């Protein structure tokens, strides 16, 4: 069970890096690209159906908090935000993620499906508040390190 939870934890940690604090440019401008490092801070598996099994089952949820840091490919910079999210198990190998980032100037919301075994995933940016109002785009999430790593690099493309 510990390995499945570790895989779920790592996969969920990769899904949290929705967007860092910039708003996209006016129509016709290219997407803005931002790089971040997501580091899991904590989480809990909720056995929604009370199956008591050896690992997560359909409908179970993993609730977590991650720290977001400036990232330049090899060195972690200063902490710039936090993500709070929920991943709902949709199959033995996938989950649906929703999450909200708290960043200077506002909140960002994002969502998407992801596989526990994939090293690279893409999720969408749904919107935000404050200086992130009407945010849209996507985030490519790449798991760093081994299967049990809690770190992921995030490449965010904002198109509005």
PDB file of C-alpha atoms in Angstrom:
ATOM      1  CA  UNK A   1       0.000   0.000   0.000  1.00  0.00           C
ATOM      2  CA  UNK A   2       2.848   2.406   0.806  1.00  0.00           C
ATOM      3  CA  UNK A   3       4.246   2.138  -2.732  1.00  0.00           C
ATOM      4  CA  UNK A   4       0.809   2.834  -4.314  1.00  0.00           C
ATOM      5  CA  UNK A   5       0.312   5.831  -2.037  1.00  0.00           C
ATOM      6  CA  UNK A   6       3.843   7.034  -2.852  1.00  0.00           C
ATOM      7  CA  UNK A   7       3.101   6.744  -6.574  1.00  0.00           C
ATOM      8  CA  UNK A   8      -0.224   8.545  -6.063  1.00  0.00           C
ATOM      9  CA  UNK A   9       1.524  11.188  -3.989  1.00  0.00           C
ATOM     10  CA  UNK A  10       4.211  11.747  -6.597  1.00  0.00           C
ATOM     11  CA  UNK A  11       1.714  11.784  -9.472  1.00  0.00           C
ATOM     12  CA  UNK A  12      -0.506  14.199  -7.618  1.00  0.00           C
ATOM     13  CA  UNK A  13       2.437  16.401  -6.748  1.00  0.00           C
ATOM     14  CA  UNK A  14       3.192  16.655 -10.436  1.00  0.00           C
ATOM     15  CA  UNK A  15      -0.315  17.804 -11.150  1.00  0.00           C
ATOM     16  CA  UNK A  16      -0.320  20.772  -8.865  1.00  0.00           C
ATOM     17  CA  UNK A  17       1.732  23.309 -10.678  1.00  0.00           C
ATOM     18  CA  UNK A  18      -0.990  25.131 -12.440  1.00  0.00           C
ATOM     19  CA  UNK A  19       0.267  28.681 -13.069  1.00  0.00           C
ATOM     20  CA  UNK A  20       2.687  31.263 -11.628  1.00  0.00           C
ATOM     21  CA  UNK A  21       1.798  34.906 -11.307  1.00  0.00           C
ATOM     22  CA  UNK A  22       1.740  36.566 -14.671  1.00  0.00           C
ATOM     23  CA  UNK A  23      -1.156  37.440 -16.867  1.00  0.00           C
ATOM     24  CA  UNK A  24      -1.020  36.680 -20.548  1.00  0.00           C
ATOM     25  CA  UNK A  25      -0.636  39.445 -23.066  1.00  0.00           C
ATOM     26  CA  UNK A  26      -3.221  40.940 -25.373  1.00  0.00           C
ATOM     27  CA  UNK A  27      -4.755  39.003 -28.249  1.00  0.00           C
ATOM     28  CA  UNK A  28      -2.193  38.073 -30.857  1.00  0.00           C
ATOM     29  CA  UNK A  29       0.729  38.056 -28.435  1.00  0.00           C
ATOM     30  CA  UNK A  30       2.607  34.778 -27.965  1.00  0.00           C
ATOM     31  CA  UNK A  31       1.986  32.678 -24.873  1.00  0.00           C
ATOM     32  CA  UNK A  32       3.938  33.588 -21.764  1.00  0.00           C
ATOM     33  CA  UNK A  33       6.110  30.741 -20.484  1.00  0.00           C
ATOM     34  CA  UNK A  34       6.982  30.337 -16.805  1.00  0.00           C
ATOM     35  CA  UNK A  35       8.999  27.567 -15.108  1.00  0.00           C
ATOM     36  CA  UNK A  36       8.360  26.417 -11.542  1.00  0.00           C
ATOM     37  CA  UNK A  37       9.331  23.620  -9.192  1.00  0.00           C
ATOM     38  CA  UNK A  38       6.520  21.898  -7.279  1.00  0.00           C
ATOM     39  CA  UNK A  39       7.496  20.214  -3.982  1.00  0.00           C
ATOM     40  CA  UNK A  40       4.970  18.182  -2.017  1.00  0.00           C
ATOM     41  CA  UNK A  41       4.459  19.477   1.513  1.00  0.00           C
ATOM     42  CA  UNK A  42       1.851  16.994   2.756  1.00  0.00           C
ATOM     43  CA  UNK A  43      -1.254  15.024   1.918  1.00  0.00           C
ATOM     44  CA  UNK A  44      -3.831  12.454   2.998  1.00  0.00           C
ATOM     45  CA  UNK A  45      -5.567   9.598   1.215  1.00  0.00           C
ATOM     46  CA  UNK A  46      -9.308   9.503   1.921  1.00  0.00           C
ATOM     47  CA  UNK A  47     -10.887   6.017   1.657  1.00  0.00           C
ATOM     48  CA  UNK A  48     -14.215   7.388   0.398  1.00  0.00           C
ATOM     49  CA  UNK A  49     -15.903   4.007  -0.111  1.00  0.00           C
ATOM     50  CA  UNK A  50     -14.433   2.644   3.139  1.00  0.00           C
ATOM     51  CA  UNK A  51     -13.127  -0.417   1.335  1.00  0.00           C
ATOM     52  CA  UNK A  52     -10.108  -0.630   3.611  1.00  0.00           C
ATOM     53  CA  UNK A  53      -8.125  -2.192   0.772  1.00  0.00           C
ATOM     54  CA  UNK A  54      -4.406  -2.331   0.200  1.00  0.00           C
ATOM     55  CA  UNK A  55      -4.438   0.923  -1.741  1.00  0.00           C
ATOM     56  CA  UNK A  56      -6.605   3.556  -3.374  1.00  0.00           C
ATOM     57  CA  UNK A  57      -9.802   2.372  -5.082  1.00  0.00           C
ATOM     58  CA  UNK A  58     -12.199   4.099  -7.501  1.00  0.00           C
ATOM     59  CA  UNK A  59     -13.603   7.280  -5.985  1.00  0.00           C
ATOM     60  CA  UNK A  60     -10.985   7.577  -3.231  1.00  0.00           C
ATOM     61  CA  UNK A  61      -9.401  11.008  -2.983  1.00  0.00           C
ATOM     62  CA  UNK A  62      -5.938  12.318  -2.243  1.00  0.00           C
ATOM     63  CA  UNK A  63      -5.916  15.807  -0.709  1.00  0.00           C
ATOM     64  CA  UNK A  64      -2.598  17.632  -0.687  1.00  0.00           C
ATOM     65  CA  UNK A  65      -0.587  20.819  -0.330  1.00  0.00           C
ATOM     66  CA  UNK A  66       2.508  21.648  -2.389  1.00  0.00           C
ATOM     67  CA  UNK A  67       5.036  24.460  -2.249  1.00  0.00           C
ATOM     68  CA  UNK A  68       5.856  26.288  -5.489  1.00  0.00           C
ATOM     69  CA  UNK A  69       9.335  27.644  -6.128  1.00  0.00           C
ATOM     70  CA  UNK A  70      11.127  29.593  -8.824  1.00  0.00           C
ATOM     71  CA  UNK A  71      12.878  27.078 -11.066  1.00  0.00           C
ATOM     72  CA  UNK A  72      15.653  27.505 -13.585  1.00  0.00           C
ATOM     73  CA  UNK A  73      16.167  23.847 -14.517  1.00  0.00           C
ATOM     74  CA  UNK A  74      18.760  22.897 -11.916  1.00  0.00           C
ATOM     75  CA  UNK A  75      18.411  25.149  -8.888  1.00  0.00           C
ATOM     76  CA  UNK A  76      15.410  25.779  -6.662  1.00  0.00           C
ATOM     77  CA  UNK A  77      14.761  29.473  -6.107  1.00  0.00           C
ATOM     78  CA  UNK A  78      12.639  31.230  -3.515  1.00  0.00           C
ATOM     79  CA  UNK A  79       9.202  29.966  -2.578  1.00  0.00           C
ATOM     80  CA  UNK A  80       6.531  31.945  -4.436  1.00  0.00           C
ATOM     81  CA  UNK A  81       3.261  30.135  -3.698  1.00  0.00           C
ATOM     82  CA  UNK A  82       1.233  27.167  -2.544  1.00  0.00           C
ATOM     83  CA  UNK A  83      -1.101  24.718  -4.255  1.00  0.00           C
ATOM     84  CA  UNK A  84      -4.017  22.961  -2.568  1.00  0.00           C
ATOM     85  CA  UNK A  85      -5.593  20.159  -4.559  1.00  0.00           C
ATOM     86  CA  UNK A  86      -7.723  17.044  -4.721  1.00  0.00           C
ATOM     87  CA  UNK A  87      -7.121  14.025  -6.954  1.00  0.00           C
ATOM     88  CA  UNK A  88     -10.032  11.589  -7.358  1.00  0.00           C
ATOM     89  CA  UNK A  89      -9.101   8.044  -8.398  1.00  0.00           C
ATOM     90  CA  UNK A  90     -10.821   7.254 -11.733  1.00  0.00           C
ATOM     91  CA  UNK A  91      -9.127   3.919 -12.542  1.00  0.00           C
ATOM     92  CA  UNK A  92      -6.312   1.803 -11.083  1.00  0.00           C
ATOM     93  CA  UNK A  93      -3.813   3.944 -13.027  1.00  0.00           C
ATOM     94  CA  UNK A  94      -5.456   7.397 -13.384  1.00  0.00           C
ATOM     95  CA  UNK A  95      -6.983  10.244 -11.400  1.00  0.00           C
ATOM     96  CA  UNK A  96      -8.767  13.525 -12.075  1.00  0.00           C
ATOM     97  CA  UNK A  97      -7.085  16.511 -10.434  1.00  0.00           C
ATOM     98  CA  UNK A  98      -8.439  19.920  -9.454  1.00  0.00           C
ATOM     99  CA  UNK A  99      -6.314  22.469  -7.683  1.00  0.00           C
ATOM    100  CA  UNK A 100      -6.020  26.073  -6.629  1.00  0.00           C
ATOM    101  CA  UNK A 101      -2.804  28.027  -6.325  1.00  0.00           C
ATOM    102  CA  UNK A 102      -2.380  30.924  -3.944  1.00  0.00           C
ATOM    103  CA  UNK A 103       0.094  33.370  -5.444  1.00  0.00           C
ATOM    104  CA  UNK A 104       0.950  37.031  -5.059  1.00  0.00           C
ATOM    105  CA  UNK A 105      -1.919  38.938  -6.644  1.00  0.00           C
ATOM    106  CA  UNK A 106      -4.574  36.222  -6.787  1.00  0.00           C
ATOM    107  CA  UNK A 107      -5.644  32.618  -7.169  1.00  0.00           C
ATOM    108  CA  UNK A 108      -5.341  30.227 -10.132  1.00  0.00           C
ATOM    109  CA  UNK A 109      -7.588  27.188 -10.784  1.00  0.00           C
ATOM    110  CA  UNK A 110      -6.613  24.211 -12.947  1.00  0.00           C
ATOM    111  CA  UNK A 111      -7.685  20.644 -13.712  1.00  0.00           C
ATOM    112  CA  UNK A 112      -6.935  17.534 -15.720  1.00  0.00           C
ATOM    113  CA  UNK A 113      -6.583  13.780 -15.876  1.00  0.00           C
ATOM    114  CA  UNK A 114      -3.211  12.178 -15.250  1.00  0.00           C
ATOM    115  CA  UNK A 115      -1.626   8.750 -15.115  1.00  0.00           C
ATOM    116  CA  UNK A 116       0.276   7.540 -12.062  1.00  0.00           C
ATOM    117  CA  UNK A 117       2.992   6.061 -14.260  1.00  0.00           C
ATOM    118  CA  UNK A 118       3.542   8.890 -16.759  1.00  0.00           C
ATOM    119  CA  UNK A 119       6.625  11.071 -16.332  1.00  0.00           C
ATOM    120  CA  UNK A 120       5.115  13.923 -18.396  1.00  0.00           C
ATOM    121  CA  UNK A 121       1.509  15.185 -18.263  1.00  0.00           C
ATOM    122  CA  UNK A 122      -0.414  18.247 -19.453  1.00  0.00           C
ATOM    123  CA  UNK A 123      -3.324  19.878 -17.592  1.00  0.00           C
ATOM    124  CA  UNK A 124      -5.397  22.971 -18.368  1.00  0.00           C
ATOM    125  CA  UNK A 125      -5.693  26.335 -16.651  1.00  0.00           C
ATOM    126  CA  UNK A 126      -9.377  27.065 -15.978  1.00  0.00           C
ATOM    127  CA  UNK A 127      -9.154  30.650 -14.707  1.00  0.00           C
ATOM    128  CA  UNK A 128      -8.272  32.754 -11.718  1.00  0.00           C
ATOM    129  CA  UNK A 129      -8.888  35.812  -9.566  1.00  0.00           C
ATOM    130  CA  UNK A 130      -7.126  39.149  -9.151  1.00  0.00           C
ATOM    131  CA  UNK A 131      -4.324  39.617 -11.638  1.00  0.00           C
ATOM    132  CA  UNK A 132      -5.032  36.080 -12.912  1.00  0.00           C
ATOM    133  CA  UNK A 133      -8.647  36.804 -13.904  1.00  0.00           C
ATOM    134  CA  UNK A 134      -9.516  35.022 -17.144  1.00  0.00           C
ATOM    135  CA  UNK A 135      -6.235  33.096 -17.133  1.00  0.00           C
ATOM    136  CA  UNK A 136      -6.107  30.252 -19.658  1.00  0.00           C
ATOM    137  CA  UNK A 137      -3.519  27.919 -21.087  1.00  0.00           C
ATOM    138  CA  UNK A 138      -1.825  24.698 -20.094  1.00  0.00           C
ATOM    139  CA  UNK A 139       0.881  23.290 -17.874  1.00  0.00           C
ATOM    140  CA  UNK A 140       3.347  20.568 -18.825  1.00  0.00           C
ATOM    141  CA  UNK A 141       4.366  18.679 -15.697  1.00  0.00           C
ATOM    142  CA  UNK A 142       7.522  16.555 -15.652  1.00  0.00           C
ATOM    143  CA  UNK A 143       8.240  14.319 -12.693  1.00  0.00           C
ATOM    144  CA  UNK A 144      11.815  14.713 -11.444  1.00  0.00           C
ATOM    145  CA  UNK A 145      13.854  11.930  -9.882  1.00  0.00           C
ATOM    146  CA  UNK A 146      12.734   8.429  -8.956  1.00  0.00           C
ATOM    147  CA  UNK A 147       9.230   6.953  -8.779  1.00  0.00           C
ATOM    148  CA  UNK A 148       8.879   8.091  -5.151  1.00  0.00           C
ATOM    149  CA  UNK A 149      10.083  11.660  -5.768  1.00  0.00           C
ATOM    150  CA  UNK A 150       7.886  14.519  -4.550  1.00  0.00           C
ATOM    151  CA  UNK A 151       9.337  17.053  -7.016  1.00  0.00           C
ATOM    152  CA  UNK A 152       8.117  18.066 -10.461  1.00  0.00           C
ATOM    153  CA  UNK A 153       9.121  20.742 -12.942  1.00  0.00           C
ATOM    154  CA  UNK A 154       6.310  22.807 -14.420  1.00  0.00           C
ATOM    155  CA  UNK A 155       6.287  24.649 -17.741  1.00  0.00           C
ATOM    156  CA  UNK A 156       3.312  26.984 -17.852  1.00  0.00           C
ATOM    157  CA  UNK A 157       1.988  28.536 -21.058  1.00  0.00           C
ATOM    158  CA  UNK A 158      -0.572  31.307 -20.563  1.00  0.00           C
ATOM    159  CA  UNK A 159      -2.503  32.312 -23.640  1.00  0.00           C
ATOM    160  CA  UNK A 160      -4.860  34.857 -22.126  1.00  0.00           C
TER     161      UNK A 160
END
